[in-house]
Tab-separated table of C-alpha atoms in Angstrom:
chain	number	residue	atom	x	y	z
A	219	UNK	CA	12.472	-109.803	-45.646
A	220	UNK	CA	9.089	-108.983	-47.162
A	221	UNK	CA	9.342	-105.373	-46.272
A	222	UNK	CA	12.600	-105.000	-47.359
A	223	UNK	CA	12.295	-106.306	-50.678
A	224	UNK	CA	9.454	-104.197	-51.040
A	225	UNK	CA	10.963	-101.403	-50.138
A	226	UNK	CA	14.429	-102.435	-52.467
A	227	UNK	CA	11.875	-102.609	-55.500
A	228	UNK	CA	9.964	-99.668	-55.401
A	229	UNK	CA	13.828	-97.987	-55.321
A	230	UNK	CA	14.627	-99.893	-58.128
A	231	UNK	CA	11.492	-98.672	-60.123
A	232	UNK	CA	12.314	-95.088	-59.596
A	233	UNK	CA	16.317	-95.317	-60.074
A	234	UNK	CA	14.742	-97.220	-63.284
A	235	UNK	CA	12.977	-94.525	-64.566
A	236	UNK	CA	15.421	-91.902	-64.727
A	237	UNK	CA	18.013	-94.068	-65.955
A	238	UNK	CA	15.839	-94.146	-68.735
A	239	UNK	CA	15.204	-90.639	-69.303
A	240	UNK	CA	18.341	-89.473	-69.183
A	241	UNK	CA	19.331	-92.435	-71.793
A	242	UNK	CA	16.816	-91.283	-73.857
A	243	UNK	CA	18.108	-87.530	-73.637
A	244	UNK	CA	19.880	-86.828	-77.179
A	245	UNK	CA	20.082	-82.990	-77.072
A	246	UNK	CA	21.813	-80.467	-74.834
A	247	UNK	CA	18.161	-79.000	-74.046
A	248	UNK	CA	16.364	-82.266	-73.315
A	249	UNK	CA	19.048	-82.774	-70.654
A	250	UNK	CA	18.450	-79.460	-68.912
A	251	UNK	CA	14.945	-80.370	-68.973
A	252	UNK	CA	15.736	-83.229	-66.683
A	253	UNK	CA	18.694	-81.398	-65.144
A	254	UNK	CA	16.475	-78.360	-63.205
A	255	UNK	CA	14.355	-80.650	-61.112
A	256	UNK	CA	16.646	-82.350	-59.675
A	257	UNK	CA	19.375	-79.643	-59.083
A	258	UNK	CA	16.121	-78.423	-57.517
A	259	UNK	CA	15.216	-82.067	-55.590
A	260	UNK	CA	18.528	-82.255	-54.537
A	261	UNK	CA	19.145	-78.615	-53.475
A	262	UNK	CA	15.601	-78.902	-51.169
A	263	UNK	CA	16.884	-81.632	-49.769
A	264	UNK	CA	19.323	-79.301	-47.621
A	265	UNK	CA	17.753	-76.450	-44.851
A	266	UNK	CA	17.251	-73.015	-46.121
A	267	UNK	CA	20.723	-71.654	-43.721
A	268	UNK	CA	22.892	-73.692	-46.395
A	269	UNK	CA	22.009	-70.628	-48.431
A	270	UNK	CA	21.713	-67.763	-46.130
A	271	UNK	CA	25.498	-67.407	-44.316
A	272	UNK	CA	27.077	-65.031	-42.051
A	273	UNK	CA	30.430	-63.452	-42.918
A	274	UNK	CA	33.179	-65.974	-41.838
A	275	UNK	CA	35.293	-65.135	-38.774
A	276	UNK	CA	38.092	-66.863	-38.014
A	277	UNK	CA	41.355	-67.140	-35.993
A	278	UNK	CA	44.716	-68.866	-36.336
A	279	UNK	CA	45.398	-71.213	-33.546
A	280	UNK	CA	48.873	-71.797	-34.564
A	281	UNK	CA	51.544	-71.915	-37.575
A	282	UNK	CA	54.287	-74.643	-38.635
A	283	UNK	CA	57.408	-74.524	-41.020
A	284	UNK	CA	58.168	-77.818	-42.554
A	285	UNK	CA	60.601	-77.046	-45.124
A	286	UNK	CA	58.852	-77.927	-48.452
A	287	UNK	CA	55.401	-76.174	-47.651
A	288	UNK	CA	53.930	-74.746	-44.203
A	289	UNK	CA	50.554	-74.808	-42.722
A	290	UNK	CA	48.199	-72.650	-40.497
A	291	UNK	CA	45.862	-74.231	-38.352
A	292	UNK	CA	42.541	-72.349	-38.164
A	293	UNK	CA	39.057	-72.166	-36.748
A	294	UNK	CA	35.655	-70.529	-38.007
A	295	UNK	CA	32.264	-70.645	-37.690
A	296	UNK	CA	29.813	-72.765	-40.220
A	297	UNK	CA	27.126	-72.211	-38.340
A	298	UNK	CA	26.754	-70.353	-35.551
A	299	UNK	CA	28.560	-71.953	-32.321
A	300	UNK	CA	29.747	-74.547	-35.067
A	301	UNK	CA	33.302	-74.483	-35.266
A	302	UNK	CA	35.366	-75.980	-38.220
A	303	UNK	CA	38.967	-76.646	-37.269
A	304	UNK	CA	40.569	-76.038	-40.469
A	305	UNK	CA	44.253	-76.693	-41.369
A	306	UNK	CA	46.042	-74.796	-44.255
A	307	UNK	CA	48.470	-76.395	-46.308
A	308	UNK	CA	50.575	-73.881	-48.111
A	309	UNK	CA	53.548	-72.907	-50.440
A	310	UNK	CA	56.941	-71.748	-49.547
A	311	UNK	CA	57.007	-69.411	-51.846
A	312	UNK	CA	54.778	-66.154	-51.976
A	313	UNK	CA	51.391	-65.839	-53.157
A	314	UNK	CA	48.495	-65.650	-54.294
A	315	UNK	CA	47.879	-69.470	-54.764
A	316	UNK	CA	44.558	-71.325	-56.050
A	317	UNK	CA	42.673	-72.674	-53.289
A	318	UNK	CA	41.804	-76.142	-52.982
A	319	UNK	CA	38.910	-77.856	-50.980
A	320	UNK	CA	39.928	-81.157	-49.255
A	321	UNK	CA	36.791	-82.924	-47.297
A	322	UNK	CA	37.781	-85.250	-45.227
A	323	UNK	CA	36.524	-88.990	-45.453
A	324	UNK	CA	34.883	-90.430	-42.498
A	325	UNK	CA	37.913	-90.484	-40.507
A	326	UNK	CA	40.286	-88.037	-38.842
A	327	UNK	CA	42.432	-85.314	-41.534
A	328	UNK	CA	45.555	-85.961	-39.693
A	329	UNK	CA	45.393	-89.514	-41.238
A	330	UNK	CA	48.152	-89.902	-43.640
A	331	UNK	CA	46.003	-90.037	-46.978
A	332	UNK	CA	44.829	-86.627	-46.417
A	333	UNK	CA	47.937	-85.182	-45.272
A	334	UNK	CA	49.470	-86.558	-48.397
A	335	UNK	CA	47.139	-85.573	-51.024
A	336	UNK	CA	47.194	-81.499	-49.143
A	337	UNK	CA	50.777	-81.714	-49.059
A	338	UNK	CA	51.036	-82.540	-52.669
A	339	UNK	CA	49.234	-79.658	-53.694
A	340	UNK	CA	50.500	-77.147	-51.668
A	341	UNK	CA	53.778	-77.977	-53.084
A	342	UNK	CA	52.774	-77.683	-56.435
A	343	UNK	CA	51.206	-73.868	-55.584
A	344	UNK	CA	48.017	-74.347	-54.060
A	345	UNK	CA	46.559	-73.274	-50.738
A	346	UNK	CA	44.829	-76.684	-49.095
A	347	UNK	CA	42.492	-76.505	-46.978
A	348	UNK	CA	41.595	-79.595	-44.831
A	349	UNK	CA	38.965	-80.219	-41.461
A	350	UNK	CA	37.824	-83.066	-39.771
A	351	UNK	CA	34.476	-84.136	-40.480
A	352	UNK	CA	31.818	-84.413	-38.013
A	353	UNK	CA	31.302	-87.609	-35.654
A	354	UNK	CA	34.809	-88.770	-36.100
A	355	UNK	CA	37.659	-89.927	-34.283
A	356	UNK	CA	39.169	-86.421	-34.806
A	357	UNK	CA	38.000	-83.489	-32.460
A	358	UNK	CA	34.971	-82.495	-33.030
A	359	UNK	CA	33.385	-86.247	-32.683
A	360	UNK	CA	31.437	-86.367	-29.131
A	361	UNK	CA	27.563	-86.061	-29.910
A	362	UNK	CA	28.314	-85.950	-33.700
A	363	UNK	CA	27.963	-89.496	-34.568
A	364	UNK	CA	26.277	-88.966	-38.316
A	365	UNK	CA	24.529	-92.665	-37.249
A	366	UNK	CA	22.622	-91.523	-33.987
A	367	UNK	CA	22.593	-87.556	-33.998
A	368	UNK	CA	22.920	-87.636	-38.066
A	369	UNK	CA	20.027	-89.654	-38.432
A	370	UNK	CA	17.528	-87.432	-35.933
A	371	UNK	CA	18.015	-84.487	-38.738
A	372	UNK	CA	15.577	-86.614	-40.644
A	373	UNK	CA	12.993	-85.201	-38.670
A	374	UNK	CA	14.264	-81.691	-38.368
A	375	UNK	CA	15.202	-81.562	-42.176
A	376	UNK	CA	18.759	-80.998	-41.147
A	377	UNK	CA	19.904	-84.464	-42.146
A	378	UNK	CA	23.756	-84.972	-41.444
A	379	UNK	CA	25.057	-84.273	-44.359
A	380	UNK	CA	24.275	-80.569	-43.917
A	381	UNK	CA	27.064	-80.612	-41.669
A	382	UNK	CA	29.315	-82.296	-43.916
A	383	UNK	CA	28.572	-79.922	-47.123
A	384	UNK	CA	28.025	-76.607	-45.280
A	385	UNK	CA	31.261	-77.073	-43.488
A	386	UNK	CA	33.273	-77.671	-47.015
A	387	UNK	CA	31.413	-74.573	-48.544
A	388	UNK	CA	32.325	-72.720	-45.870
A	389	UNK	CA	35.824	-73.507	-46.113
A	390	UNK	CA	35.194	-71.071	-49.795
A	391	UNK	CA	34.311	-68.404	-47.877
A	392	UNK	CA	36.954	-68.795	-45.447
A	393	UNK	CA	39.505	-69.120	-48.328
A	394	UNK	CA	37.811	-66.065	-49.801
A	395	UNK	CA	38.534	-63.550	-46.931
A	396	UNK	CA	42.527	-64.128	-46.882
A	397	UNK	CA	44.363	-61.573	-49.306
A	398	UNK	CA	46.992	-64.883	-50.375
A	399	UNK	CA	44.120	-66.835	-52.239
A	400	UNK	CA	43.891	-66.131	-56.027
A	401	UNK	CA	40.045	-66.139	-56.821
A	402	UNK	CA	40.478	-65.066	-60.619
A	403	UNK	CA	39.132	-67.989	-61.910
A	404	UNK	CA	35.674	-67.737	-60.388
A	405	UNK	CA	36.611	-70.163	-57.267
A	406	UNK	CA	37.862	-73.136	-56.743
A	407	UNK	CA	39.181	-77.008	-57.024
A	408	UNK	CA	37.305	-79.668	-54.213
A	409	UNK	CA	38.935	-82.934	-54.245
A	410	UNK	CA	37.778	-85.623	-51.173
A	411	UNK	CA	38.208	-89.673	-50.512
A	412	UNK	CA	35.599	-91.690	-49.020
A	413	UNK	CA	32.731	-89.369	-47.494
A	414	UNK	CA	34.550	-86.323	-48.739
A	415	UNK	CA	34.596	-87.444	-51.925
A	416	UNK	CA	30.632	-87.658	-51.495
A	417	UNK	CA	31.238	-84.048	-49.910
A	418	UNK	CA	32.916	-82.527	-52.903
A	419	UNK	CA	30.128	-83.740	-55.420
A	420	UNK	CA	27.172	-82.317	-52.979
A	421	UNK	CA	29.053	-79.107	-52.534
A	422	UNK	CA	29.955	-78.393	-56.100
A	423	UNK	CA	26.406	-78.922	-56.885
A	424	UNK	CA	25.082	-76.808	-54.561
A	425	UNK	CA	28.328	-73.737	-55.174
A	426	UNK	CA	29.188	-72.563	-58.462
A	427	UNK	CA	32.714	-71.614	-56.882
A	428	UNK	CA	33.400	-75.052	-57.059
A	429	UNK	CA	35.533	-74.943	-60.700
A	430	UNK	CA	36.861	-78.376	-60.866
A	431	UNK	CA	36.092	-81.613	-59.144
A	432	UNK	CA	37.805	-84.516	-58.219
A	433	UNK	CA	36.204	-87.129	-56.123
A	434	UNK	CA	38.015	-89.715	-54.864
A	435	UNK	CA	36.781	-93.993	-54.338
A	436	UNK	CA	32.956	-92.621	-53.567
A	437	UNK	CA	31.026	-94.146	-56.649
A	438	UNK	CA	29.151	-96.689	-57.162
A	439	UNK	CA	25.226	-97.847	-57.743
A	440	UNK	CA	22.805	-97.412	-55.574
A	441	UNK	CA	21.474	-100.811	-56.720
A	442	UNK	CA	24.832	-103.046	-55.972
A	443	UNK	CA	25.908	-100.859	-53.149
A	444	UNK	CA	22.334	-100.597	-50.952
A	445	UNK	CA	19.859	-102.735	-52.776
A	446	UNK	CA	22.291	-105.767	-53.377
A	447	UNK	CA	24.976	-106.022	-51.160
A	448	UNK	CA	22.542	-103.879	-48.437
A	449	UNK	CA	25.597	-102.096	-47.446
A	450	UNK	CA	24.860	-99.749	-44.631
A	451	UNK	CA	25.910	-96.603	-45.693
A	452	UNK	CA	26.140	-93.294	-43.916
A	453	UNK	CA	23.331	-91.018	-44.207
A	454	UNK	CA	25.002	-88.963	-46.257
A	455	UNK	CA	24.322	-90.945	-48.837
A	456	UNK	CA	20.852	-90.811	-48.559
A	457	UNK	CA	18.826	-87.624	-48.446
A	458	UNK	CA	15.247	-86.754	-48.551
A	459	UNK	CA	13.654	-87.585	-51.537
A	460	UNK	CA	16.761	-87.635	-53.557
A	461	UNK	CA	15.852	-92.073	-54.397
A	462	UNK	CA	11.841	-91.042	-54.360
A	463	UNK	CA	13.370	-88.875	-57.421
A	464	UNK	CA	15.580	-91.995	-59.229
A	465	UNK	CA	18.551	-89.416	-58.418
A	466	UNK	CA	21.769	-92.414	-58.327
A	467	UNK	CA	25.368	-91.946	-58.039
A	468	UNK	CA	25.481	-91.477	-62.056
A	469	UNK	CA	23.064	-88.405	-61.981
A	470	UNK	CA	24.997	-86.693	-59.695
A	471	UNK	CA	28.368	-86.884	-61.874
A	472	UNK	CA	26.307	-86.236	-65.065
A	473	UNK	CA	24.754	-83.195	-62.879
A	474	UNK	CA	27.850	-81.749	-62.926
A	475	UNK	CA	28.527	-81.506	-66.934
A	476	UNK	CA	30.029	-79.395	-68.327
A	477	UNK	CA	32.133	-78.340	-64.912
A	478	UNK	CA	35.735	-80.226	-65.250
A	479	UNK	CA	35.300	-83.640	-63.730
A	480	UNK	CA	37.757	-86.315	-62.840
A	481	UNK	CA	36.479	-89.589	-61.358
A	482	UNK	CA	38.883	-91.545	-59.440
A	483	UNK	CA	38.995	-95.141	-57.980
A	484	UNK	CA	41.278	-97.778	-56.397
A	485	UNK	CA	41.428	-101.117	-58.220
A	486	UNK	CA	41.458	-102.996	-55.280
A	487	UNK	CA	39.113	-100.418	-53.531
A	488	UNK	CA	37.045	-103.301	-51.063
A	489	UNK	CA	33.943	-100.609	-50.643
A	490	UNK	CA	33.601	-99.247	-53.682
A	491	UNK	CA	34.084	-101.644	-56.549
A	492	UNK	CA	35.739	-99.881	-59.252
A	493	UNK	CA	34.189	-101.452	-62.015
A	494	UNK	CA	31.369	-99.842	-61.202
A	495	UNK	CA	32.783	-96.939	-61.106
A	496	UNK	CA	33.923	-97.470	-64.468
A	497	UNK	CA	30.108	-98.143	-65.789
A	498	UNK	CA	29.284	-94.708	-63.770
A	499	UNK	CA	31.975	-92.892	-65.843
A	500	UNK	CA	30.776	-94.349	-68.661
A	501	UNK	CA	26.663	-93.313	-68.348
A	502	UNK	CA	27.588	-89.718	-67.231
A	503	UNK	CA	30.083	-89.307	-70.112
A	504	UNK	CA	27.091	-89.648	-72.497
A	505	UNK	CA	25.926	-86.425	-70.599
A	506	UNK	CA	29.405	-84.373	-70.955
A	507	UNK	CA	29.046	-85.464	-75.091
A	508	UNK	CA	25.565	-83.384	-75.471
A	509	UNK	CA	27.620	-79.886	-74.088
A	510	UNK	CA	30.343	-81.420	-76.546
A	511	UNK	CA	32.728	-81.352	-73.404
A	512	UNK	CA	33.786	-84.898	-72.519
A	513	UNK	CA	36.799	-84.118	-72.109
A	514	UNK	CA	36.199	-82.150	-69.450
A	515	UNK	CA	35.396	-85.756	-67.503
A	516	UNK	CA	38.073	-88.303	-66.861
A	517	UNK	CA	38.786	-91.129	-65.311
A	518	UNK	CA	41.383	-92.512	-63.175
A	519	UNK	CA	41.910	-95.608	-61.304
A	520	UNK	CA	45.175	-96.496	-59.389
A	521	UNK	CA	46.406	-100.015	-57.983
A	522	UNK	CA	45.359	-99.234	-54.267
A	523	UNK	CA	42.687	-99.406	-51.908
A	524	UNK	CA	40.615	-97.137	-50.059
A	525	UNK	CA	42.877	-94.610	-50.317
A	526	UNK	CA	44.027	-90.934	-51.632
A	527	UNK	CA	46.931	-92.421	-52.944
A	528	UNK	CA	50.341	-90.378	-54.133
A	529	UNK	CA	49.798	-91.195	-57.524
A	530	UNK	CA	46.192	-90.151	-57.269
A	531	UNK	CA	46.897	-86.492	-56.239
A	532	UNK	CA	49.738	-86.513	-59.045
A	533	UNK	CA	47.104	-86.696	-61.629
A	534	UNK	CA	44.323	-84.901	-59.884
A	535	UNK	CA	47.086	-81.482	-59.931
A	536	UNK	CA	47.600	-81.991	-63.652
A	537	UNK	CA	43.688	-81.581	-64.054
A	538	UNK	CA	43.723	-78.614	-61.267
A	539	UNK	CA	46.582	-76.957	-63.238
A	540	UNK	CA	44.488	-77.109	-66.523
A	541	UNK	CA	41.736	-74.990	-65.230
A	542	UNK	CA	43.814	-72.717	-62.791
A	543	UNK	CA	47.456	-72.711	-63.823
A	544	UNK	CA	47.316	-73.559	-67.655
A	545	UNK	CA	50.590	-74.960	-69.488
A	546	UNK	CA	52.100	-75.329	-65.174
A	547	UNK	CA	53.411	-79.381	-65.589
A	548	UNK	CA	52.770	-81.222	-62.370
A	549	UNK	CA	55.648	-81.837	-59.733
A	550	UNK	CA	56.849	-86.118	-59.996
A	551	UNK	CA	56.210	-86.283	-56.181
A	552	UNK	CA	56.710	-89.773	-54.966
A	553	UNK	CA	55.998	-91.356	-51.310
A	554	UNK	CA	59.803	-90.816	-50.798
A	555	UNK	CA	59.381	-87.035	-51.050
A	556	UNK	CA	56.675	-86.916	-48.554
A	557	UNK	CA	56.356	-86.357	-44.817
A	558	UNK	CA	53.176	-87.237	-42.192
A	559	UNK	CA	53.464	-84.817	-39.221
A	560	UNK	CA	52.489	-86.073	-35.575
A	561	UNK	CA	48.866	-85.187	-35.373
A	562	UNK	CA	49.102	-82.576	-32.399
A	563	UNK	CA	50.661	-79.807	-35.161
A	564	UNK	CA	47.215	-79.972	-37.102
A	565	UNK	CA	44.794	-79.884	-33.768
A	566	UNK	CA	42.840	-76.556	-33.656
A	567	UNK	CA	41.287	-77.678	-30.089
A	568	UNK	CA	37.505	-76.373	-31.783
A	569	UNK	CA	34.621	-75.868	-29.022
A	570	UNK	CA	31.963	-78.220	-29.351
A	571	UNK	CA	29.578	-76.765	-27.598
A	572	UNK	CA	27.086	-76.488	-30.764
A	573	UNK	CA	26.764	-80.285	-32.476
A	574	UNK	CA	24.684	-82.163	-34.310
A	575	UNK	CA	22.685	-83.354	-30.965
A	576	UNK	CA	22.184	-79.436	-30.505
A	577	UNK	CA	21.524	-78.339	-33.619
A	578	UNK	CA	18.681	-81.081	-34.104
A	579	UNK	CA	16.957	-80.332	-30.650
A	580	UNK	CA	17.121	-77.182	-30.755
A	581	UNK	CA	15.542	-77.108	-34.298
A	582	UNK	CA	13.066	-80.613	-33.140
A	583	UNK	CA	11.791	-77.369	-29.974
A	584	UNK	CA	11.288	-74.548	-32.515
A	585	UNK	CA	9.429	-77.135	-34.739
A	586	UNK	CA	7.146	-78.258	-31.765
A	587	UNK	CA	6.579	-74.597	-30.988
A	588	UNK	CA	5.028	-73.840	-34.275
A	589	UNK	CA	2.907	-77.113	-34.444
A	590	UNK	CA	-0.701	-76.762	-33.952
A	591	UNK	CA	-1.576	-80.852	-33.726
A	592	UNK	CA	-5.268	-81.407	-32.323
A	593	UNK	CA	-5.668	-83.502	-29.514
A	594	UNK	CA	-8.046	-86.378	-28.279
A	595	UNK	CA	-10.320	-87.914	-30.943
A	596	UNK	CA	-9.924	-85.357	-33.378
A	597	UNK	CA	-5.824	-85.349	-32.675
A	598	UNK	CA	-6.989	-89.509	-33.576
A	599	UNK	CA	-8.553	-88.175	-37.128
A	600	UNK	CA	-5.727	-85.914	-37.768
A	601	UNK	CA	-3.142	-88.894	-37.395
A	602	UNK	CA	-5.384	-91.189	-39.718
A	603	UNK	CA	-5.732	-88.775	-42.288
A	604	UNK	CA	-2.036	-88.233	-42.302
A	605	UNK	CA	-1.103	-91.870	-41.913
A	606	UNK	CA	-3.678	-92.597	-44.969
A	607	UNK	CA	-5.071	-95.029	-42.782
């Protein structure tokens, strides 16, 4: 236990200090002081491709008609060989439509909280765009598991949530090539539960497109959720440097002021306990009050679980429709007035050719090519002086 106490304080120190600071931080500019280096921490924490794309390509693998909205099942490149097996949730009724971002949580997006939460908003006028994350039981999954593959990017610097974020970014570019997406607002809404709600903050960070947030039971402390309970989270949680820097769950929220924010939790939420969440609201709140925008975050938290629930998506519209559809009142949608199709209309079929094994070895040989490491006694030098030993 030694070492892991040890290793559980010297978190604590640093998650400490900014705390601190960013208590201490009474003015709009002492903020952004404190704001630049970690937009900066966090944004170095990703590989330099995140920010250098190719024009998107993609192709519809099929279309469906279900009365109340329709959907187009799609497929385009992240990365190159990636492929992201996007499906399309969209309005009966012709467009342009805002375009909404819907990461997946660590599970498969034909799972009925997600198809839910995309219907809702397509029938309320928005194109939805959901995709299976990576290393799921969905179908992109074999040599993608963000625990084994995901956790060699440490090495690389292409740590698994790369993946994860790049493919929801890319979704904006995808959304930005088709003629029926209305872009006048600057971009777009993100809303994700479970790892996509970790998805949507990372990505809206990292993309100004991103115009309103919603993420969805993903927040909590670093210090009851790893350094208490030692829950094992997924990588994504944790990238390079971003504890080394006291960067918690709070930072990230209060990173986001003065953007439109709404948190939102389940009361009965067994992962994520939503009284923390609460606290978090709270802390990053202060933040929104020195732009003089706190009401640009909210709160929310239904009587559910680990869920998108109905009445989640419900209020998350009324916040879409107040930065891209001003004075538009919400649809009353209940469970009753949904549908969950059978999960082969949303398949895509993507190649998986290119993964996160691929990506990482591939990256782990150019790495090794470029290396110069001395061998023999002074490759024995070069290792202690590295090591500090």
């Amino acid at each position: 236990m030694q070492l892991r106490e040890e290793i559980a304080e010297r978190c604590r120190q640093q998650l400490k200090k900014l705390a601190n600071a960013r208590s201490r931080a009474v003015s709009q500019e002492e903020w952004d002081s404190l704001r630049r280096p970690l937009l900066d921490t966090i944004r170095a924490a990703f590989p330099s491709f995140m920010y250098d794309r190719e024009p998107i390509t993609s192709r519809v693998v099929s279309r469906h008609h279900f009365g109340d909205y329709r959907v187009e099942n799609v497929i385009f490149e992240s990365y190159p060989g990636w492929e992201v097996n996007g499906t399309v949730y969209l309005p009966t009724q012709p467009g342009p439509y805002p375009g909404v971002v819907c990461p997946t949580g660590h599970s498969c997006k034909t799972g009925e909280s997600y198809q839910i939460s995309a219907q809702i908003f397509a029938r309320n006028g928005y194109a939805a765009i959901s995709f299976d994350p990576p290393g799921v039981a969905g179908e992109i999954g074999h040599l993608n598991n963000h625990f084994t593959n995901g956790l060699i990017g440490y090495l690389t610097g292409i740590w698994s949530n790369t993946h994860f974020v790049l493919d929801a970014i890319r979704c904006i570019d995808y959304l930005e090539t088709r003629d029926d997406i209305d872009f006048s607002s600057g971009g777009v809404a993100m809303t994700g539960v479970s790892g996509g709600g970790a998805t949507t903050i990372y990505a809206s960070l990292l993309d100004e497109r991103v115009r309103f947030l919603a993420p969805v039971c993903c927040l909590n402390e670093h210090e009851s959720l790893h350094l208490t309970d030692w829950y094992t989270s997924c990588p994504e949680q944790l990238g390079t440097g971003l504890i080394a820097h006291g960067i918690d769950f709070t930072d990230l929220i209060a990173l986001q002021a003065p953007k439109p924010c709404l948190i939102v939790g389940g009361r009965e939420d067994d992962l994520f306990d939503y009284r923390n969440t609460q606290r978090l609201y709270h802390d990053a709140a202060d933040i929104y009050r020195l732009y003089g925008r706190e009401s640009e975050l909210g709160l929310f938290l239904d009587d559910c679980g680990h869920a998108y629930s109905v009445n989640m998506a419900n209020v998350v519209v009324s916040w879409m429709n107040r930065v891209f559809k001003p004075e538009t009142p919400p649809l009353a949608l209940s469970r009753e007035d949904l549908t969950v199709q059978e999960p082969g209309l949303l398949h895509c079929h993507p190649s998986n050719e290119v993964n996160m094994y691929t990506i990482n070895r591939d990256e782990g040989r150019r790495l090794l090519e470029r290396r110069a490491v001395p061998q023999g006694e002074a490759g024995q030098a070069y290792l202690r002086e590295r090591l500090r030993l």
